[in-house]
Short mmCIF file of C-alpha atoms in Angstrom, two decimals:
data_model
loop_
_atom_site.label_atom_id
_atom_site.label_comp_id
_atom_site.label_asym_id
_atom_site.label_seq_id
_atom_site.Cartn_x
_atom_site.Cartn_y
_atom_site.Cartn_z
CA UNK A 1 93.89 118.86 51.85
CA UNK A 2 97.57 117.21 52.07
CA UNK A 3 98.20 118.53 48.16
CA UNK A 4 97.75 121.70 48.87
CA UNK A 5 99.06 121.65 51.91
CA UNK A 6 102.12 119.96 50.01
CA UNK A 7 102.09 122.78 48.01
CA UNK A 8 102.46 125.45 50.56
CA UNK A 9 105.76 123.59 51.34
CA UNK A 10 107.15 123.97 47.63
CA UNK A 11 106.31 119.99 46.77
CA UNK A 12 103.82 120.43 43.82
CA UNK A 13 101.89 117.38 42.23
CA UNK A 14 101.94 116.38 38.84
CA UNK A 15 98.31 117.57 39.02
CA UNK A 16 98.97 121.07 39.78
CA UNK A 17 101.75 121.44 37.13
CA UNK A 18 104.72 120.24 39.22
CA UNK A 19 107.23 117.68 38.87
CA UNK A 20 106.04 115.50 41.82
CA UNK A 21 103.84 112.30 41.32
CA UNK A 22 101.45 111.86 44.23
CA UNK A 23 99.92 108.02 44.48
CA UNK A 24 96.62 107.63 46.83
CA UNK A 25 97.68 104.20 48.69
CA UNK A 26 95.13 102.25 51.75
CA UNK A 27 97.01 100.62 54.23
CA UNK A 28 93.66 98.71 55.00
CA UNK A 29 92.87 97.44 52.07
CA UNK A 30 96.41 97.25 50.04
CA UNK A 31 95.17 99.23 47.30
CA UNK A 32 97.66 101.60 44.91
CA UNK A 33 100.80 99.79 46.43
CA UNK A 34 101.42 98.42 43.37
CA UNK A 35 101.15 101.91 41.01
CA UNK A 36 103.37 103.04 44.43
CA UNK A 37 106.10 100.69 43.80
CA UNK A 38 106.18 101.60 40.03
CA UNK A 39 106.54 105.34 40.84
CA UNK A 40 109.37 104.57 43.19
CA UNK A 41 110.99 102.52 41.11
CA UNK A 42 110.67 105.37 38.06
CA UNK A 43 111.67 107.94 39.43
CA UNK A 44 115.12 106.14 41.13
CA UNK A 45 115.88 105.59 37.34
CA UNK A 46 114.96 108.53 36.16
CA UNK A 47 116.92 110.57 38.61
CA UNK A 48 119.52 107.94 38.12
CA UNK A 49 120.09 107.08 42.01
CA UNK A 50 122.17 104.26 42.55
CA UNK A 51 124.58 103.55 45.46
CA UNK A 52 128.50 102.53 45.01
CA UNK A 53 128.43 98.97 45.34
CA UNK A 54 132.24 98.43 45.17
CA UNK A 55 133.22 100.50 48.58
CA UNK A 56 133.24 99.38 52.12
CA UNK A 57 129.92 98.82 53.69
CA UNK A 58 128.03 101.12 55.54
CA UNK A 59 124.61 101.53 56.84
CA UNK A 60 122.10 102.11 59.52
CA UNK A 61 121.93 99.53 63.16
CA UNK A 62 117.32 98.59 62.79
CA UNK A 63 117.39 96.72 66.08
CA UNK A 64 119.81 94.50 67.74
CA UNK A 65 118.84 91.84 70.91
CA UNK A 66 120.98 89.67 73.14
CA UNK A 67 120.58 86.00 71.61
CA UNK A 68 120.92 83.35 74.61
CA UNK A 69 122.96 81.12 71.87
CA UNK A 70 123.65 83.74 69.53
CA UNK A 71 125.22 86.04 71.60
CA UNK A 72 124.55 89.83 70.08
CA UNK A 73 122.60 90.38 66.87
CA UNK A 74 122.31 93.78 65.07
CA UNK A 75 119.72 93.57 61.90
CA UNK A 76 121.80 96.31 59.91
CA UNK A 77 120.72 97.90 56.48
CA UNK A 78 123.35 98.77 54.11
CA UNK A 79 123.24 101.76 53.08
CA UNK A 80 126.01 101.93 50.96
CA UNK A 81 128.79 99.21 49.79
CA UNK A 82 128.95 95.86 50.48
CA UNK A 83 128.70 93.94 53.10
CA UNK A 84 130.45 90.37 53.60
CA UNK A 85 130.98 88.04 56.04
CA UNK A 86 134.29 87.96 57.99
CA UNK A 87 134.55 91.69 57.66
CA UNK A 88 135.12 93.86 60.85
CA UNK A 89 132.56 96.02 61.44
CA UNK A 90 132.43 99.32 63.96
CA UNK A 91 128.80 100.19 64.87
CA UNK A 92 128.17 102.91 67.47
CA UNK A 93 130.71 101.72 70.14
CA UNK A 94 130.99 98.55 69.61
CA UNK A 95 132.78 96.50 67.02
CA UNK A 96 133.74 92.55 66.05
CA UNK A 97 134.13 90.04 63.05
CA UNK A 98 131.03 89.36 60.91
CA UNK A 99 131.17 85.64 61.62
CA UNK A 100 127.30 84.87 60.49
CA UNK A 101 124.70 86.91 58.10
CA UNK A 102 120.82 85.49 57.54
CA UNK A 103 118.66 87.37 55.12
CA UNK A 104 114.67 88.55 55.84
CA UNK A 105 114.34 84.56 55.36
CA UNK A 106 116.45 83.37 58.17
CA UNK A 107 118.81 81.97 55.62
CA UNK A 108 122.60 82.54 55.33
CA UNK A 109 124.23 84.93 53.28
CA UNK A 110 127.74 85.61 52.39
CA UNK A 111 126.39 89.46 51.05
CA UNK A 112 124.38 92.24 51.40
CA UNK A 113 124.51 95.04 48.90
CA UNK A 114 122.97 98.22 49.41
CA UNK A 115 119.38 98.25 50.50
CA UNK A 116 119.08 95.45 51.83
CA UNK A 117 118.94 94.34 55.36
CA UNK A 118 120.53 91.37 57.33
CA UNK A 119 120.89 90.04 61.21
CA UNK A 120 125.12 89.95 61.24
CA UNK A 121 126.50 88.16 64.57
CA UNK A 122 129.92 88.22 65.72
CA UNK A 123 130.19 92.17 67.38
CA UNK A 124 131.49 91.96 71.20
CA UNK A 125 128.63 93.74 72.67
CA UNK A 126 124.72 94.78 71.75
CA UNK A 127 124.88 98.30 69.39
CA UNK A 128 121.91 100.36 70.25
CA UNK A 129 118.99 100.89 67.28
CA UNK A 130 119.74 103.38 65.33
CA UNK A 131 123.75 103.14 65.03
CA UNK A 132 125.71 103.76 62.29
CA UNK A 133 128.11 101.21 60.99
CA UNK A 134 130.71 100.78 59.23
CA UNK A 135 133.32 97.82 57.83
CA UNK A 136 136.78 98.97 58.73
CA UNK A 137 140.41 97.90 57.32
CA UNK A 138 141.52 95.81 60.47
CA UNK A 139 140.31 94.94 63.64
CA UNK A 140 142.84 96.98 65.68
CA UNK A 141 141.15 99.88 63.84
CA UNK A 142 137.77 99.25 65.56
CA UNK A 143 139.30 99.06 68.90
CA UNK A 144 140.77 102.58 68.45
#
């Protein structure tokens, strides 16, 4: 049924002669997850999907909170470029210098590239989830 509906939206599965791979998965049993990940990697390779890493970082704020001991903390997902400790970040209407950066395991890290989520500290206020963030050349530009 789902395949038929997608054909109506011009997303044609390989089974029907199209070029879109479909993988059946189950969230309950985990069945098909490995095959899905393989297909995602294969498609990324075939389509040559690559994000620039040698530029200033840009991405999204996934979640943010005010931590009593650490101040404003934001979990961000880098979409392009490389985010480094010490970078000046503008996130929505707030800004700051990245004082500390933690990876998904809570370990300190010096930088994060595309598709890497990290928790950053050093913002002046708590940004909103969904805000875009970008690295700026200096703090004076961020204040403007």
